[in-house]
Amino acid sequence: MAVPRKTVLNLSGVERHYGQGETSLSILNGADFSLVSGEIVALVAPSGTGKSTLLHLAGLLEHPDAGDVTIGGRACNGLSDEERTSIRRSDIGFVYQFHHLLPEFTAIENIMMPQLIGGLSKGEARERAGQLLDYMRIGHRGEHRPSELSGGEQQRVAIARAVANAPRLLLADEPTGNLDPKTASYVFEALEALVRQSGLAALIATHNHDLAARMDRRVTIEGGKVVEF
């Protein structure tokens, strides 16, 4: 029996403008978008069209000028900064083009960090981190620091760190953009397997059309709106 999918992210009538008066620039204009659990959606949009803005709004890093952002059924517009930070820590994982791993810590320690911040014990955090490294097929690299890992290994550690707290939503901005095609494909396979296994929802911004074609849906931004293609 199939597990019913739940709406994890919903943007309704979202607007985002920068500047005022004649210098005002409209980036998103009445944009609608939704994402359900277990789904991977590719965001393929040229630079300057609102890709990063959409990710920032979905990740509660920016406030919309109009419209509603809902995560896990919870409306986020009227929340305090502390409440938004709490949701980011518990419900959202972020992956960027550059891994941003802490260089002085090992791979397993990097993955433990968000769990420790979230209140998990050191033993539980280490066990969870080890499981994620094994799942990403780099369990044997857990005691290595980022400088001792390849680019693909570093990015897989970053993905494991992003999902360490079992978020509902994963937001990735060009997660394979700094990798060669073969390594990018391998990293995406690991990411896809993790999403399918955990049932989280993933929105992945990418310029890699081959990878985008392997996702469940592809969307772009046209005229300030999110359009499926």
PDB file of C-alpha atoms in Angstrom:
ATOM      1  CA  MET A   1       0.000   0.000   0.000  1.00  0.00           C
ATOM      2  CA  ALA A   2       1.445   3.341  -1.059  1.00  0.00           C
ATOM      3  CA  VAL A   3       2.202   5.842   1.690  1.00  0.00           C
ATOM      4  CA  PRO A   4       0.116   9.003   1.133  1.00  0.00           C
ATOM      5  CA  ARG A   5       2.195  11.996   0.191  1.00  0.00           C
ATOM      6  CA  LYS A   6       1.865  15.144   2.266  1.00  0.00           C
ATOM      7  CA  THR A   7       2.422  18.713   1.156  1.00  0.00           C
ATOM      8  CA  VAL A   8       5.700  19.812   2.716  1.00  0.00           C
ATOM      9  CA  LEU A   9       6.152  23.220   1.089  1.00  0.00           C
ATOM     10  CA  ASN A  10       3.518  25.543  -0.312  1.00  0.00           C
ATOM     11  CA  LEU A  11       4.016  29.030  -1.729  1.00  0.00           C
ATOM     12  CA  SER A  12       0.838  30.874  -2.633  1.00  0.00           C
ATOM     13  CA  GLY A  13       0.734  34.222  -4.429  1.00  0.00           C
ATOM     14  CA  VAL A  14       4.255  35.031  -3.300  1.00  0.00           C
ATOM     15  CA  GLU A  15       5.744  38.375  -4.306  1.00  0.00           C
ATOM     16  CA  ARG A  16       9.254  39.677  -3.740  1.00  0.00           C
ATOM     17  CA  HIS A  17      10.501  43.081  -4.797  1.00  0.00           C
ATOM     18  CA  TYR A  18      13.795  44.851  -4.242  1.00  0.00           C
ATOM     19  CA  GLY A  19      14.243  48.615  -4.114  1.00  0.00           C
ATOM     20  CA  GLN A  20      11.591  51.328  -4.182  1.00  0.00           C
ATOM     21  CA  GLY A  21       9.977  53.647  -6.673  1.00  0.00           C
ATOM     22  CA  GLU A  22      11.461  53.763 -10.156  1.00  0.00           C
ATOM     23  CA  THR A  23      14.363  51.551  -9.080  1.00  0.00           C
ATOM     24  CA  SER A  24      12.064  48.797  -7.771  1.00  0.00           C
ATOM     25  CA  LEU A  25      12.772  45.388  -9.266  1.00  0.00           C
ATOM     26  CA  SER A  26      10.036  42.746  -9.203  1.00  0.00           C
ATOM     27  CA  ILE A  27      11.559  39.259  -8.915  1.00  0.00           C
ATOM     28  CA  LEU A  28       8.559  37.120  -7.972  1.00  0.00           C
ATOM     29  CA  ASN A  29       5.055  38.266  -8.829  1.00  0.00           C
ATOM     30  CA  GLY A  30       2.206  36.090  -7.584  1.00  0.00           C
ATOM     31  CA  ALA A  31       4.270  32.882  -7.652  1.00  0.00           C
ATOM     32  CA  ASP A  32       2.625  29.585  -6.674  1.00  0.00           C
ATOM     33  CA  PHE A  33       4.524  26.372  -5.948  1.00  0.00           C
ATOM     34  CA  SER A  34       4.060  23.227  -3.890  1.00  0.00           C
ATOM     35  CA  LEU A  35       6.224  20.238  -3.034  1.00  0.00           C
ATOM     36  CA  VAL A  36       5.151  16.911  -1.519  1.00  0.00           C
ATOM     37  CA  SER A  37       7.006  14.348   0.560  1.00  0.00           C
ATOM     38  CA  GLY A  38       9.219  11.946  -1.362  1.00  0.00           C
ATOM     39  CA  GLU A  39       9.368  14.260  -4.378  1.00  0.00           C
ATOM     40  CA  ILE A  40      12.447  15.704  -6.073  1.00  0.00           C
ATOM     41  CA  VAL A  41      11.864  18.816  -8.180  1.00  0.00           C
ATOM     42  CA  ALA A  42      14.446  20.529 -10.363  1.00  0.00           C
ATOM     43  CA  LEU A  43      14.503  24.322 -10.450  1.00  0.00           C
ATOM     44  CA  VAL A  44      16.107  25.273 -13.751  1.00  0.00           C
ATOM     45  CA  ALA A  45      16.250  29.023 -14.251  1.00  0.00           C
ATOM     46  CA  PRO A  46      18.771  31.501 -15.695  1.00  0.00           C
ATOM     47  CA  SER A  47      20.676  33.721 -13.277  1.00  0.00           C
ATOM     48  CA  GLY A  48      18.759  36.826 -12.288  1.00  0.00           C
ATOM     49  CA  THR A  49      15.274  35.363 -12.709  1.00  0.00           C
ATOM     50  CA  GLY A  50      14.625  34.662  -9.032  1.00  0.00           C
ATOM     51  CA  LYS A  51      16.052  31.191  -8.423  1.00  0.00           C
ATOM     52  CA  SER A  52      17.965  32.142  -5.271  1.00  0.00           C
ATOM     53  CA  THR A  53      15.090  34.335  -4.079  1.00  0.00           C
ATOM     54  CA  LEU A  54      12.675  31.417  -4.349  1.00  0.00           C
ATOM     55  CA  LEU A  55      15.040  29.181  -2.370  1.00  0.00           C
ATOM     56  CA  HIS A  56      15.546  31.875   0.272  1.00  0.00           C
ATOM     57  CA  LEU A  57      11.796  32.315   0.701  1.00  0.00           C
ATOM     58  CA  ALA A  58      11.231  28.560   0.882  1.00  0.00           C
ATOM     59  CA  GLY A  59      14.036  28.309   3.448  1.00  0.00           C
ATOM     60  CA  LEU A  60      12.647  31.187   5.556  1.00  0.00           C
ATOM     61  CA  LEU A  61      15.805  33.212   4.954  1.00  0.00           C
ATOM     62  CA  GLU A  62      13.738  36.059   3.481  1.00  0.00           C
ATOM     63  CA  HIS A  63      10.210  37.365   4.021  1.00  0.00           C
ATOM     64  CA  PRO A  64       7.817  37.679   1.058  1.00  0.00           C
ATOM     65  CA  ASP A  65       6.376  41.113   0.317  1.00  0.00           C
ATOM     66  CA  ALA A  66       3.001  39.421  -0.260  1.00  0.00           C
ATOM     67  CA  GLY A  67       1.595  35.914  -0.345  1.00  0.00           C
ATOM     68  CA  ASP A  68       1.960  32.946   1.965  1.00  0.00           C
ATOM     69  CA  VAL A  69       4.734  30.445   2.732  1.00  0.00           C
ATOM     70  CA  THR A  70       3.647  27.242   4.476  1.00  0.00           C
ATOM     71  CA  ILE A  71       5.958  24.451   5.660  1.00  0.00           C
ATOM     72  CA  GLY A  72       4.517  21.189   6.923  1.00  0.00           C
ATOM     73  CA  GLY A  73       1.089  22.786   7.122  1.00  0.00           C
ATOM     74  CA  ARG A  74       2.326  25.650   9.291  1.00  0.00           C
ATOM     75  CA  ALA A  75       1.918  29.205   7.998  1.00  0.00           C
ATOM     76  CA  CYS A  76       5.230  31.003   8.426  1.00  0.00           C
ATOM     77  CA  ASN A  77       4.501  34.625   7.545  1.00  0.00           C
ATOM     78  CA  GLY A  78       3.619  35.877  11.011  1.00  0.00           C
ATOM     79  CA  LEU A  79       6.285  33.997  12.901  1.00  0.00           C
ATOM     80  CA  SER A  80       9.015  35.660  14.924  1.00  0.00           C
ATOM     81  CA  ASP A  81      12.665  35.383  13.912  1.00  0.00           C
ATOM     82  CA  GLU A  82      13.194  32.873  16.718  1.00  0.00           C
ATOM     83  CA  GLU A  83      10.325  30.702  15.488  1.00  0.00           C
ATOM     84  CA  ARG A  84      11.588  30.842  11.897  1.00  0.00           C
ATOM     85  CA  THR A  85      15.075  29.848  13.075  1.00  0.00           C
ATOM     86  CA  SER A  86      13.587  26.927  14.975  1.00  0.00           C
ATOM     87  CA  ILE A  87      11.790  25.685  11.848  1.00  0.00           C
ATOM     88  CA  ARG A  88      14.969  26.011   9.779  1.00  0.00           C
ATOM     89  CA  ARG A  89      16.869  23.912  12.304  1.00  0.00           C
ATOM     90  CA  SER A  90      14.268  21.171  12.653  1.00  0.00           C
ATOM     91  CA  ASP A  91      12.463  21.031   9.300  1.00  0.00           C
ATOM     92  CA  ILE A  92      14.826  22.317   6.592  1.00  0.00           C
ATOM     93  CA  GLY A  93      18.161  21.080   5.287  1.00  0.00           C
ATOM     94  CA  PHE A  94      20.376  23.222   3.049  1.00  0.00           C
ATOM     95  CA  VAL A  95      23.006  22.139   0.509  1.00  0.00           C
ATOM     96  CA  TYR A  96      25.041  24.633  -1.508  1.00  0.00           C
ATOM     97  CA  GLN A  97      27.428  24.475  -4.473  1.00  0.00           C
ATOM     98  CA  PHE A  98      30.357  24.756  -2.072  1.00  0.00           C
ATOM     99  CA  HIS A  99      30.170  22.337   0.821  1.00  0.00           C
ATOM    100  CA  HIS A 100      30.999  24.815   3.639  1.00  0.00           C
ATOM    101  CA  LEU A 101      32.296  22.016   5.856  1.00  0.00           C
ATOM    102  CA  LEU A 102      34.168  23.050   8.987  1.00  0.00           C
ATOM    103  CA  PRO A 103      37.827  22.373   8.075  1.00  0.00           C
ATOM    104  CA  GLU A 104      39.047  21.627  11.604  1.00  0.00           C
ATOM    105  CA  PHE A 105      36.513  18.821  12.131  1.00  0.00           C
ATOM    106  CA  THR A 106      36.343  15.345  10.610  1.00  0.00           C
ATOM    107  CA  ALA A 107      33.550  14.251   8.271  1.00  0.00           C
ATOM    108  CA  ILE A 108      31.666  12.501  11.050  1.00  0.00           C
ATOM    109  CA  GLU A 109      32.069  15.490  13.382  1.00  0.00           C
ATOM    110  CA  ASN A 110      30.690  17.832  10.707  1.00  0.00           C
ATOM    111  CA  ILE A 111      27.574  15.672  10.451  1.00  0.00           C
ATOM    112  CA  MET A 112      27.263  15.474  14.225  1.00  0.00           C
ATOM    113  CA  MET A 113      27.331  19.255  14.640  1.00  0.00           C
ATOM    114  CA  PRO A 114      23.700  20.134  13.764  1.00  0.00           C
ATOM    115  CA  GLN A 115      22.488  17.197  15.845  1.00  0.00           C
ATOM    116  CA  LEU A 116      24.433  18.375  18.896  1.00  0.00           C
ATOM    117  CA  ILE A 117      23.045  21.883  18.413  1.00  0.00           C
ATOM    118  CA  GLY A 118      19.595  20.306  18.272  1.00  0.00           C
ATOM    119  CA  GLY A 119      20.119  18.678  21.666  1.00  0.00           C
ATOM    120  CA  LEU A 120      21.023  15.102  20.718  1.00  0.00           C
ATOM    121  CA  SER A 121      23.596  13.317  22.863  1.00  0.00           C
ATOM    122  CA  LYS A 122      27.110  12.857  21.502  1.00  0.00           C
ATOM    123  CA  GLY A 123      26.668   9.093  21.265  1.00  0.00           C
ATOM    124  CA  GLU A 124      23.372   9.322  19.400  1.00  0.00           C
ATOM    125  CA  ALA A 125      24.740  11.999  17.057  1.00  0.00           C
ATOM    126  CA  ARG A 126      27.802   9.917  16.224  1.00  0.00           C
ATOM    127  CA  GLU A 127      25.689   6.822  15.546  1.00  0.00           C
ATOM    128  CA  ARG A 128      23.345   8.743  13.241  1.00  0.00           C
ATOM    129  CA  ALA A 129      26.288  10.396  11.454  1.00  0.00           C
ATOM    130  CA  GLY A 130      27.951   7.042  10.914  1.00  0.00           C
ATOM    131  CA  GLN A 131      24.749   5.601   9.441  1.00  0.00           C
ATOM    132  CA  LEU A 132      24.477   8.516   7.019  1.00  0.00           C
ATOM    133  CA  LEU A 133      28.099   8.159   5.934  1.00  0.00           C
ATOM    134  CA  ASP A 134      27.500   4.477   5.271  1.00  0.00           C
ATOM    135  CA  TYR A 135      24.368   5.315   3.312  1.00  0.00           C
ATOM    136  CA  MET A 136      26.344   7.796   1.222  1.00  0.00           C
ATOM    137  CA  ARG A 137      28.950   5.055   0.664  1.00  0.00           C
ATOM    138  CA  ILE A 138      31.773   6.881   2.411  1.00  0.00           C
ATOM    139  CA  GLY A 139      31.650   5.306   5.854  1.00  0.00           C
ATOM    140  CA  HIS A 140      35.355   4.567   5.603  1.00  0.00           C
ATOM    141  CA  ARG A 141      36.111   8.310   5.333  1.00  0.00           C
ATOM    142  CA  GLY A 142      34.438   9.388   8.566  1.00  0.00           C
ATOM    143  CA  GLU A 143      37.632  10.260  10.429  1.00  0.00           C
ATOM    144  CA  HIS A 144      39.087  12.314   7.569  1.00  0.00           C
ATOM    145  CA  ARG A 145      39.011  16.095   7.495  1.00  0.00           C
ATOM    146  CA  PRO A 146      37.540  17.942   4.477  1.00  0.00           C
ATOM    147  CA  SER A 147      41.003  18.695   3.043  1.00  0.00           C
ATOM    148  CA  GLU A 148      41.608  14.948   2.844  1.00  0.00           C
ATOM    149  CA  LEU A 149      38.405  14.257   0.898  1.00  0.00           C
ATOM    150  CA  SER A 150      37.672  14.572  -2.824  1.00  0.00           C
ATOM    151  CA  GLY A 151      35.145  17.133  -4.070  1.00  0.00           C
ATOM    152  CA  GLY A 152      32.475  14.471  -4.453  1.00  0.00           C
ATOM    153  CA  GLU A 153      33.147  13.087  -0.989  1.00  0.00           C
ATOM    154  CA  GLN A 154      32.971  16.553   0.539  1.00  0.00           C
ATOM    155  CA  GLN A 155      29.609  17.177  -1.100  1.00  0.00           C
ATOM    156  CA  ARG A 156      28.232  13.848   0.100  1.00  0.00           C
ATOM    157  CA  VAL A 157      29.281  14.788   3.634  1.00  0.00           C
ATOM    158  CA  ALA A 158      27.493  18.132   3.164  1.00  0.00           C
ATOM    159  CA  ILE A 159      24.327  16.320   2.059  1.00  0.00           C
ATOM    160  CA  ALA A 160      24.538  13.964   5.036  1.00  0.00           C
ATOM    161  CA  ARG A 161      24.955  16.958   7.344  1.00  0.00           C
ATOM    162  CA  ALA A 162      21.913  18.648   5.759  1.00  0.00           C
ATOM    163  CA  VAL A 163      19.650  15.681   6.546  1.00  0.00           C
ATOM    164  CA  ALA A 164      21.187  14.752   9.908  1.00  0.00           C
ATOM    165  CA  ASN A 165      18.253  16.227  11.832  1.00  0.00           C
ATOM    166  CA  ALA A 166      15.706  14.389   9.625  1.00  0.00           C
ATOM    167  CA  PRO A 167      14.180  17.510   8.049  1.00  0.00           C
ATOM    168  CA  ARG A 168      10.942  17.559   6.072  1.00  0.00           C
ATOM    169  CA  LEU A 169      12.431  19.707   3.316  1.00  0.00           C
ATOM    170  CA  LEU A 170      15.789  19.742   1.518  1.00  0.00           C
ATOM    171  CA  LEU A 171      16.792  22.841  -0.445  1.00  0.00           C
ATOM    172  CA  ALA A 172      19.857  22.558  -2.666  1.00  0.00           C
ATOM    173  CA  ASP A 173      21.443  25.339  -4.716  1.00  0.00           C
ATOM    174  CA  GLU A 174      23.646  23.899  -7.494  1.00  0.00           C
ATOM    175  CA  PRO A 175      24.792  20.995  -5.278  1.00  0.00           C
ATOM    176  CA  THR A 176      26.781  19.421  -8.148  1.00  0.00           C
ATOM    177  CA  GLY A 177      27.797  22.644  -9.888  1.00  0.00           C
ATOM    178  CA  ASN A 178      31.396  22.399  -8.739  1.00  0.00           C
ATOM    179  CA  LEU A 179      31.845  18.749  -9.788  1.00  0.00           C
ATOM    180  CA  ASP A 180      32.779  17.003 -13.027  1.00  0.00           C
ATOM    181  CA  PRO A 181      29.873  15.244 -14.836  1.00  0.00           C
ATOM    182  CA  LYS A 182      30.700  11.737 -13.624  1.00  0.00           C
ATOM    183  CA  THR A 183      31.084  12.797  -9.993  1.00  0.00           C
ATOM    184  CA  ALA A 184      27.967  14.979 -10.249  1.00  0.00           C
ATOM    185  CA  SER A 185      25.957  11.974 -11.426  1.00  0.00           C
ATOM    186  CA  TYR A 186      27.285   9.839  -8.575  1.00  0.00           C
ATOM    187  CA  VAL A 187      26.475  12.488  -5.970  1.00  0.00           C
ATOM    188  CA  PHE A 188      22.973  12.934  -7.370  1.00  0.00           C
ATOM    189  CA  GLU A 189      22.355   9.188  -7.200  1.00  0.00           C
ATOM    190  CA  ALA A 190      23.247   9.216  -3.513  1.00  0.00           C
ATOM    191  CA  LEU A 191      21.053  12.277  -2.932  1.00  0.00           C
ATOM    192  CA  GLU A 192      18.111  10.724  -4.786  1.00  0.00           C
ATOM    193  CA  ALA A 193      18.388   7.461  -2.837  1.00  0.00           C
ATOM    194  CA  LEU A 194      18.413   9.394   0.423  1.00  0.00           C
ATOM    195  CA  VAL A 195      15.292  11.364  -0.525  1.00  0.00           C
ATOM    196  CA  ARG A 196      13.401   8.238  -1.594  1.00  0.00           C
ATOM    197  CA  GLN A 197      14.397   6.338   1.533  1.00  0.00           C
ATOM    198  CA  SER A 198      13.599   9.124   3.992  1.00  0.00           C
ATOM    199  CA  GLY A 199      10.493  10.532   2.310  1.00  0.00           C
ATOM    200  CA  LEU A 200      11.596  14.151   2.580  1.00  0.00           C
ATOM    201  CA  ALA A 201      10.830  16.655  -0.169  1.00  0.00           C
ATOM    202  CA  ALA A 202      13.661  18.177  -2.205  1.00  0.00           C
ATOM    203  CA  LEU A 203      13.886  21.288  -4.362  1.00  0.00           C
ATOM    204  CA  ILE A 204      17.155  21.323  -6.294  1.00  0.00           C
ATOM    205  CA  ALA A 205      18.311  24.324  -8.300  1.00  0.00           C
ATOM    206  CA  THR A 206      20.609  23.223 -11.111  1.00  0.00           C
ATOM    207  CA  HIS A 207      21.923  24.220 -14.515  1.00  0.00           C
ATOM    208  CA  ASN A 208      22.626  20.574 -15.291  1.00  0.00           C
ATOM    209  CA  HIS A 209      19.818  19.580 -17.659  1.00  0.00           C
ATOM    210  CA  ASP A 210      20.825  15.914 -17.617  1.00  0.00           C
ATOM    211  CA  LEU A 211      20.346  15.755 -13.852  1.00  0.00           C
ATOM    212  CA  ALA A 212      17.152  17.834 -14.044  1.00  0.00           C
ATOM    213  CA  ALA A 213      15.672  15.304 -16.468  1.00  0.00           C
ATOM    214  CA  ARG A 214      16.135  12.576 -13.845  1.00  0.00           C
ATOM    215  CA  MET A 215      13.970  14.358 -11.282  1.00  0.00           C
ATOM    216  CA  ASP A 216      10.208  14.031 -10.817  1.00  0.00           C
ATOM    217  CA  ARG A 217       9.361  17.465 -12.172  1.00  0.00           C
ATOM    218  CA  ARG A 218      11.135  20.452 -13.670  1.00  0.00           C
ATOM    219  CA  VAL A 219      10.125  24.042 -13.011  1.00  0.00           C
ATOM    220  CA  THR A 220      11.472  27.404 -14.076  1.00  0.00           C
ATOM    221  CA  ILE A 221      10.684  31.051 -13.341  1.00  0.00           C
ATOM    222  CA  GLU A 222       9.063  33.147 -16.068  1.00  0.00           C
ATOM    223  CA  GLY A 223       7.653  36.615 -15.538  1.00  0.00           C
ATOM    224  CA  GLY A 224       7.959  36.240 -11.789  1.00  0.00           C
ATOM    225  CA  LYS A 225       5.941  33.017 -11.697  1.00  0.00           C
ATOM    226  CA  VAL A 226       6.932  29.375 -11.209  1.00  0.00           C
ATOM    227  CA  VAL A 227       6.152  27.405 -14.364  1.00  0.00           C
ATOM    228  CA  GLU A 228       6.427  23.648 -14.916  1.00  0.00           C
ATOM    229  CA  PHE A 229       7.941  22.446 -18.180  1.00  0.00           C
TER     230      PHE A 229
END
